[in-house]
PDB file of N, CA and C in Angstrom:
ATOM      1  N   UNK Z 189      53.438 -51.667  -3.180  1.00  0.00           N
ATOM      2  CA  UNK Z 189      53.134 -50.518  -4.001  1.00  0.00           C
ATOM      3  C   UNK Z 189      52.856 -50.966  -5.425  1.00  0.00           C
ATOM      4  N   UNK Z 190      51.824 -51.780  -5.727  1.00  0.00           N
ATOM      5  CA  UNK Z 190      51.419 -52.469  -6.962  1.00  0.00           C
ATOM      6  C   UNK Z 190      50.241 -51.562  -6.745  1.00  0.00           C
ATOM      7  N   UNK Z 191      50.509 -50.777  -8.406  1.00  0.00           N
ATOM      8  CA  UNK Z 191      49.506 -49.902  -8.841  1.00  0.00           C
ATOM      9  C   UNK Z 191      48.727 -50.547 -10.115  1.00  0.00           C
ATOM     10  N   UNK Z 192      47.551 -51.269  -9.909  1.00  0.00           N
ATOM     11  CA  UNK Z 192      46.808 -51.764 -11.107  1.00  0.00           C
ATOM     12  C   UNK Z 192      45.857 -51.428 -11.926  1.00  0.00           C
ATOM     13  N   UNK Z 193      45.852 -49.587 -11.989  1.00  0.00           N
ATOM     14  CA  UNK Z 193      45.683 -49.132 -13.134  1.00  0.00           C
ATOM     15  C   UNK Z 193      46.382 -49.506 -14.332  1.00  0.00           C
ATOM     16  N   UNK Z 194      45.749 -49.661 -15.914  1.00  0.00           N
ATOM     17  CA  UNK Z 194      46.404 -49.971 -16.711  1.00  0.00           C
ATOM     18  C   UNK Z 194      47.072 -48.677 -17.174  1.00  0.00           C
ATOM     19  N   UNK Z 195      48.134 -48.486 -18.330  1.00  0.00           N
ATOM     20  CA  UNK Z 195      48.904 -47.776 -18.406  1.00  0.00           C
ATOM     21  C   UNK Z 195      48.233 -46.556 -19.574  1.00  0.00           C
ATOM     22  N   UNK Z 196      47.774 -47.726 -20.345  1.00  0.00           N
ATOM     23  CA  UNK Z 196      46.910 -47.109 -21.486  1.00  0.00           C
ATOM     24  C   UNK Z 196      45.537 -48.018 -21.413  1.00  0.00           C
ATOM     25  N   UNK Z 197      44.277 -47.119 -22.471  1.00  0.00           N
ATOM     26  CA  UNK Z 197      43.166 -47.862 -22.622  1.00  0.00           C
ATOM     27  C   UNK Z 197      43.123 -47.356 -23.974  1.00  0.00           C
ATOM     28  N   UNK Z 198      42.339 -48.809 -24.467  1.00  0.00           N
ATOM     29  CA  UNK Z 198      41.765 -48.436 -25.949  1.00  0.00           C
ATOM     30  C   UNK Z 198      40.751 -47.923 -25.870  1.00  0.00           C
ATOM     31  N   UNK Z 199      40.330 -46.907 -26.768  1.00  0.00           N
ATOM     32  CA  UNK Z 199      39.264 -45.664 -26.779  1.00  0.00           C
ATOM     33  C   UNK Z 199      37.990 -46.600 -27.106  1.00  0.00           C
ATOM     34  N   UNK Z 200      38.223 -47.925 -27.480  1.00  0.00           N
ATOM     35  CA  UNK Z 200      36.902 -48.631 -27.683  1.00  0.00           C
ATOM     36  C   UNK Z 200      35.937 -49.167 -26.256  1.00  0.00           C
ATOM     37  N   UNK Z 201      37.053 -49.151 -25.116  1.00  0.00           N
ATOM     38  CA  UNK Z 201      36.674 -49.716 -23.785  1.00  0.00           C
ATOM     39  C   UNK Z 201      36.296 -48.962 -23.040  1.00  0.00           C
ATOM     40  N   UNK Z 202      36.382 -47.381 -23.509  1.00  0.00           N
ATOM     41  CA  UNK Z 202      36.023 -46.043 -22.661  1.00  0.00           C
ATOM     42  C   UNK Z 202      34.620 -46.039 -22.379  1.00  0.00           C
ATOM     43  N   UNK Z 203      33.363 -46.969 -22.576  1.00  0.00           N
ATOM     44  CA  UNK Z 203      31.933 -46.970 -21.947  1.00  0.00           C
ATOM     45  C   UNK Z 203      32.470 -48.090 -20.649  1.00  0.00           C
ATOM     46  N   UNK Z 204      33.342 -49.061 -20.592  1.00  0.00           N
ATOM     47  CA  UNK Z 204      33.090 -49.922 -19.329  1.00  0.00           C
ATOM     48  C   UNK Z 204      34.289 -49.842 -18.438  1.00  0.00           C
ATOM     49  N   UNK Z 205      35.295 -48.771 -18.613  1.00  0.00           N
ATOM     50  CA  UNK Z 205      36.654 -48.248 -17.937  1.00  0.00           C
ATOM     51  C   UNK Z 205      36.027 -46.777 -17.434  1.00  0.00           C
ATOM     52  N   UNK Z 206      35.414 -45.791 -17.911  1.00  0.00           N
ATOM     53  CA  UNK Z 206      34.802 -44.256 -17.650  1.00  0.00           C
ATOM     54  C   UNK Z 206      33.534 -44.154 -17.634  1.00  0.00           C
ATOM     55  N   UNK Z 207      32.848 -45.076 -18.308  1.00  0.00           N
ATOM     56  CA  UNK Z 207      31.478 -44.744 -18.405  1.00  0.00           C
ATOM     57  C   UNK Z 207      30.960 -43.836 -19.067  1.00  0.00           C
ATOM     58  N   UNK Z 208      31.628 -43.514 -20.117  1.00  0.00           N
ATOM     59  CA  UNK Z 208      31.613 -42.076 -21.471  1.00  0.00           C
ATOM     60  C   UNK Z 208      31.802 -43.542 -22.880  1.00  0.00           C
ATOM     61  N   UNK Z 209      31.137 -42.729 -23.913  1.00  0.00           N
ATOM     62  CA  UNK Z 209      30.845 -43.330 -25.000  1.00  0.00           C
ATOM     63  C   UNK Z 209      32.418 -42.427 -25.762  1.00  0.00           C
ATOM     64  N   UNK Z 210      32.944 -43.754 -26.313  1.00  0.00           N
ATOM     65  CA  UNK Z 210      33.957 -42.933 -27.493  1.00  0.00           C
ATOM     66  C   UNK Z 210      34.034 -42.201 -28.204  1.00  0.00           C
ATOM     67  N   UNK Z 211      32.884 -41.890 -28.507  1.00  0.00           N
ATOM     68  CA  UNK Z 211      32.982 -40.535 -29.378  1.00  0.00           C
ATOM     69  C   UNK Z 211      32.571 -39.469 -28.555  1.00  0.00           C
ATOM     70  N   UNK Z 212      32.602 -39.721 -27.263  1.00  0.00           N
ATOM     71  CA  UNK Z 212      32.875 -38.053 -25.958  1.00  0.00           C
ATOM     72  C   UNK Z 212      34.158 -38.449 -25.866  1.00  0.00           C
ATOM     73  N   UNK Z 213      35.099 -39.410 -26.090  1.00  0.00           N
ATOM     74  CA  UNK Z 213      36.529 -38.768 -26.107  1.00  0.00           C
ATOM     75  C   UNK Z 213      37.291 -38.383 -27.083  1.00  0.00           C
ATOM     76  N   UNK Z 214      37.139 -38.694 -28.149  1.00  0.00           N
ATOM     77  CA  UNK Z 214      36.907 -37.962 -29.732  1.00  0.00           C
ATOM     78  C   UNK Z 214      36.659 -36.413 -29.538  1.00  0.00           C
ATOM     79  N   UNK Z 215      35.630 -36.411 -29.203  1.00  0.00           N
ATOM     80  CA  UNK Z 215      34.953 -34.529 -28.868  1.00  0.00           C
ATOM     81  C   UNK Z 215      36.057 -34.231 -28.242  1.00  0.00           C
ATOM     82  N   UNK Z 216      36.121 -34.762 -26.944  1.00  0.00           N
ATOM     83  CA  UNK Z 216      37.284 -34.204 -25.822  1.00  0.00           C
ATOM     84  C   UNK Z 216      38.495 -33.958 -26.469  1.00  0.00           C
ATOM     85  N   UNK Z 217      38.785 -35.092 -27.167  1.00  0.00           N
ATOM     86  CA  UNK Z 217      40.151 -34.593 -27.977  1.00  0.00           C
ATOM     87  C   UNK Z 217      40.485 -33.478 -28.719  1.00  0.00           C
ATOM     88  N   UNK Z 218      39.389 -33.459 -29.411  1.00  0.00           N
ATOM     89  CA  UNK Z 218      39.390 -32.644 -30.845  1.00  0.00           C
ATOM     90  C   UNK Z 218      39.264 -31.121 -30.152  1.00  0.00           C
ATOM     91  N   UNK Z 219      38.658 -31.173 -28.805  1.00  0.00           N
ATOM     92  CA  UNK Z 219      38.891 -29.992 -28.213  1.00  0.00           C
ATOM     93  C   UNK Z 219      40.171 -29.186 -27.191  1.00  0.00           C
ATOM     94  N   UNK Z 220      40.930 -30.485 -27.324  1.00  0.00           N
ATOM     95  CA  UNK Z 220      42.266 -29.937 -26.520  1.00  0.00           C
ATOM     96  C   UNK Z 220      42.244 -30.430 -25.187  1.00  0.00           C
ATOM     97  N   UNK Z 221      41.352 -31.129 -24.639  1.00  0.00           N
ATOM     98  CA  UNK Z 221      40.758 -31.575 -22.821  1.00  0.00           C
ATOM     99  C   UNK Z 221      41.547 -32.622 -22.997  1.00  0.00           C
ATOM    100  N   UNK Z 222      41.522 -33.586 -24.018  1.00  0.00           N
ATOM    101  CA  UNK Z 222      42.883 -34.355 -23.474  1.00  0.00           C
ATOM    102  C   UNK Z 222      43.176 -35.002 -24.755  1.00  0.00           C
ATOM    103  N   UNK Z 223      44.095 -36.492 -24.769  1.00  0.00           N
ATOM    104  CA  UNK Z 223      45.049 -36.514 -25.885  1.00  0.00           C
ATOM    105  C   UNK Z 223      44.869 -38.235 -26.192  1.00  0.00           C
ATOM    106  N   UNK Z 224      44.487 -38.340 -27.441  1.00  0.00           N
ATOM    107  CA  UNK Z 224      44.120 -39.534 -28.309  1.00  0.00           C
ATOM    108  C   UNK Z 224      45.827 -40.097 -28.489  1.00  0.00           C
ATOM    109  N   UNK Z 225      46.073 -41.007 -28.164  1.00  0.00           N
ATOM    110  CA  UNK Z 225      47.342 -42.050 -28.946  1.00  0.00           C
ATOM    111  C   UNK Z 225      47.202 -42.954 -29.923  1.00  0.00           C
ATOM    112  N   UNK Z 226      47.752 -42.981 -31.313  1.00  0.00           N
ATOM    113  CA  UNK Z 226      47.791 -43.651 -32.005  1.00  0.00           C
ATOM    114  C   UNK Z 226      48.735 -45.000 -31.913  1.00  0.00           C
ATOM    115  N   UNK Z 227      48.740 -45.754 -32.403  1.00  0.00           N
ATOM    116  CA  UNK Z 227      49.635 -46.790 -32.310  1.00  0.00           C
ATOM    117  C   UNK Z 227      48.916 -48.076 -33.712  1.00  0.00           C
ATOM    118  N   UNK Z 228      49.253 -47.857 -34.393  1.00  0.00           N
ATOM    119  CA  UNK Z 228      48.575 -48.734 -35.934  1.00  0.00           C
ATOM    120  C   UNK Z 228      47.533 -48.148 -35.878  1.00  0.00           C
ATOM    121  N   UNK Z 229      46.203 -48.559 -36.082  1.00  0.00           N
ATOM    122  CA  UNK Z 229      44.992 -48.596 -36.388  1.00  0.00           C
ATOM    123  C   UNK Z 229      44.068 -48.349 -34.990  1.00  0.00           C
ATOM    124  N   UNK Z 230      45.057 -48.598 -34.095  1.00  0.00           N
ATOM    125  CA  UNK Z 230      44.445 -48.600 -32.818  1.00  0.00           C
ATOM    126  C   UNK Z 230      44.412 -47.409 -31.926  1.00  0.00           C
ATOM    127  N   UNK Z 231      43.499 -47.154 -31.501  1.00  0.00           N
ATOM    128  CA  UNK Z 231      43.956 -45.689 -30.688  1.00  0.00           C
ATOM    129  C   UNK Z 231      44.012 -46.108 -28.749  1.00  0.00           C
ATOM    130  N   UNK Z 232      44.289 -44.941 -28.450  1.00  0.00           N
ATOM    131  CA  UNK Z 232      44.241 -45.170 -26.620  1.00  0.00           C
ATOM    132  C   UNK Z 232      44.291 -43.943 -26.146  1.00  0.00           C
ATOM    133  N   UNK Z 233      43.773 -43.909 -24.664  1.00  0.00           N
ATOM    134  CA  UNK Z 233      44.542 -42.700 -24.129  1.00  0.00           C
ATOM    135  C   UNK Z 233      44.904 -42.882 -22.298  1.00  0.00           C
ATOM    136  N   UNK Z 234      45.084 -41.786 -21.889  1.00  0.00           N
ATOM    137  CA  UNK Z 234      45.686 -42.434 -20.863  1.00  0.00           C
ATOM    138  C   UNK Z 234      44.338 -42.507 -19.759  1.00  0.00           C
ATOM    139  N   UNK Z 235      44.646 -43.535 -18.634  1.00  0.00           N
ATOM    140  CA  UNK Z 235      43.497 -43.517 -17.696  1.00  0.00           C
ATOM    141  C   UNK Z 235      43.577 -42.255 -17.020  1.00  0.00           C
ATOM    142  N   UNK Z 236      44.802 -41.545 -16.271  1.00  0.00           N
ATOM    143  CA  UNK Z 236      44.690 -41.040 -15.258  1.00  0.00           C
ATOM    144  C   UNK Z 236      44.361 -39.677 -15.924  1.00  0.00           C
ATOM    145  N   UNK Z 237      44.800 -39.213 -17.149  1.00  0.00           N
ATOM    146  CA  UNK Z 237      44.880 -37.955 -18.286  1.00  0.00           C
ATOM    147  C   UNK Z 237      43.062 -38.195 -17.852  1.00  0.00           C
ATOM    148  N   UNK Z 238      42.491 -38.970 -18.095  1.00  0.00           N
ATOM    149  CA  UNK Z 238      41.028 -38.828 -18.771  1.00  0.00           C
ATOM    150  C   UNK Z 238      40.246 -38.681 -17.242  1.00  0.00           C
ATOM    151  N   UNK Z 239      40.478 -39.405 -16.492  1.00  0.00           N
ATOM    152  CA  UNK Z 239      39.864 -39.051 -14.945  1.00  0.00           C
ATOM    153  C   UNK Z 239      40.104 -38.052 -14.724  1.00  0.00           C
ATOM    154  N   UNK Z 240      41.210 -37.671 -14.601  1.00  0.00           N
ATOM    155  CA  UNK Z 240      41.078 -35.897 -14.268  1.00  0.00           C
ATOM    156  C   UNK Z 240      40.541 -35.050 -14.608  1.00  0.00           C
ATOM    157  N   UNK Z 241      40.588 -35.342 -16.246  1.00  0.00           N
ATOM    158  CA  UNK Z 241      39.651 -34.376 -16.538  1.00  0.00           C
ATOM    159  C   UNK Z 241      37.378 -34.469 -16.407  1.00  0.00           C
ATOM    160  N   UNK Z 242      37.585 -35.833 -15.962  1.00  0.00           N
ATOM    161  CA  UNK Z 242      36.226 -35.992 -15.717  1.00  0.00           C
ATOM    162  C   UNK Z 242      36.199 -35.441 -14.416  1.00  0.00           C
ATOM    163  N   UNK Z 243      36.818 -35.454 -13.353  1.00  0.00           N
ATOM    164  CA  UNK Z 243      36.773 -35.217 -12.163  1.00  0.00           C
ATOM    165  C   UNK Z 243      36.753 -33.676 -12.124  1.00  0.00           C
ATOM    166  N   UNK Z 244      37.223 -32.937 -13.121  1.00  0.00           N
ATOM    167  CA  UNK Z 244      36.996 -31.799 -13.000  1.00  0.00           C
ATOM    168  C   UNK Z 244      35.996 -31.427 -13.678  1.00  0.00           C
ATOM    169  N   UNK Z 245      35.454 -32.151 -14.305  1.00  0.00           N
ATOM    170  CA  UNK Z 245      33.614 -31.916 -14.879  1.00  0.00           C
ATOM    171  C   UNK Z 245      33.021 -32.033 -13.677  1.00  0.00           C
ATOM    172  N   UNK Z 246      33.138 -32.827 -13.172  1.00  0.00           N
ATOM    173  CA  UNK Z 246      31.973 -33.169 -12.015  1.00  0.00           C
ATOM    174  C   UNK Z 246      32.226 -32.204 -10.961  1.00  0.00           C
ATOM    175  N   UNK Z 247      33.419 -32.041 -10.963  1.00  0.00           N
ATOM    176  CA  UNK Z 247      33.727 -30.866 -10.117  1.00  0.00           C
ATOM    177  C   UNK Z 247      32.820 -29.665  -9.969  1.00  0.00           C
ATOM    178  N   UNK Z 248      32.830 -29.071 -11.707  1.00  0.00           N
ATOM    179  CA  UNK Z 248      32.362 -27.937 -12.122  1.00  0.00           C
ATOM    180  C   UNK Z 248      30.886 -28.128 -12.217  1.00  0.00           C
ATOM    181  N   UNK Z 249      30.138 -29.480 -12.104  1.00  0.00           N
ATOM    182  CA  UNK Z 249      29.083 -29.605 -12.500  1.00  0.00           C
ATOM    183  C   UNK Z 249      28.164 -30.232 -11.162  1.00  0.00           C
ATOM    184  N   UNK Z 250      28.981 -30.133 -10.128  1.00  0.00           N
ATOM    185  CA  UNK Z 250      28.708 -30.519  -8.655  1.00  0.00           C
ATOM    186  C   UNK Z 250      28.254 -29.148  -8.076  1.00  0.00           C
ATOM    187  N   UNK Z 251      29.274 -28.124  -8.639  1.00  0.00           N
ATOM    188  CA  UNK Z 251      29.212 -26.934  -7.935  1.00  0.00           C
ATOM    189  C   UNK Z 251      27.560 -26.005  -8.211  1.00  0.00           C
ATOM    190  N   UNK Z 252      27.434 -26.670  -9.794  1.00  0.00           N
ATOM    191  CA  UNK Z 252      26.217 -25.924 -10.297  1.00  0.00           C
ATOM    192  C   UNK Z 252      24.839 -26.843  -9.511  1.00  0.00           C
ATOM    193  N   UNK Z 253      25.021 -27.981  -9.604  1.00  0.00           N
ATOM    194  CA  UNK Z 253      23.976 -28.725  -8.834  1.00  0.00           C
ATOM    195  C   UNK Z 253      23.604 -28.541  -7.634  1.00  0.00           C
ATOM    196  N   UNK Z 254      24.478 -28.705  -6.466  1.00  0.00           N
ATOM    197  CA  UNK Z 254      24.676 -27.860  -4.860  1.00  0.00           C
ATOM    198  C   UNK Z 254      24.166 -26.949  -5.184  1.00  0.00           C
ATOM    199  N   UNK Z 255      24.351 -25.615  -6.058  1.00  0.00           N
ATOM    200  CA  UNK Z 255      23.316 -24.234  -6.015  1.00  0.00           C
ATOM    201  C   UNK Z 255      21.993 -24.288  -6.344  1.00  0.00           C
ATOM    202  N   UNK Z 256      21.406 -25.227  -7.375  1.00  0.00           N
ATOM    203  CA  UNK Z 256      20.412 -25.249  -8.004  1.00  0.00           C
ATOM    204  C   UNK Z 256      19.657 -26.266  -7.005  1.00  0.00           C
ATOM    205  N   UNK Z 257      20.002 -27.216  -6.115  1.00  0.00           N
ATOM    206  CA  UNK Z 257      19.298 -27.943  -5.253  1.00  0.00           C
ATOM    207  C   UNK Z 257      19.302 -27.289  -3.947  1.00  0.00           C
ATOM    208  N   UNK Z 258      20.102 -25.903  -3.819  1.00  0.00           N
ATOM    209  CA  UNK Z 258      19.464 -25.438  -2.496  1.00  0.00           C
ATOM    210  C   UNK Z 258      18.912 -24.180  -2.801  1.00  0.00           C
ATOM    211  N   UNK Z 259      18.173 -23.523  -3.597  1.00  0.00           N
ATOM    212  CA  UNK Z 259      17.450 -22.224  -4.387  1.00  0.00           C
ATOM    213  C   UNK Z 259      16.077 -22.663  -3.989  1.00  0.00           C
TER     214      UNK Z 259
END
């Protein structure tokens, strides 16, 4: 039961860990979708916090696509 997700990510690695540019998790933050950690100068946030909430974009944005590709 070795889980090798990391625990935290730095918000600078969020294009090659999510595939979102850092300043869509900036936005995301600043909007309440999820939560920036400070720690010195450095920021992070969590992996599984930030997948979820992508997974529920795609979710919401799967549902609109499926309608619009069978119209």
């Amino acid at each position: 039961m070795t889980d090798q997700s990391p625990v935290m990510v730095r918000v600078s690695r969020a294009q090659s860990v999510f595939g979102v540019h850092r300043s869509t998790l900036y936005r995301w933050a600043a909007a309440d979708q999820i939560r920036i950690y400070k720690r010195g100068s450095m920021s992070f946030v969590d992996p599984a916090e930030v997948r979820n909430f992508i997974k529920g974009l795609g979710d919401t944005l799967g549902d609109r696509s499926e309608k619009a590709a069978n119209s």
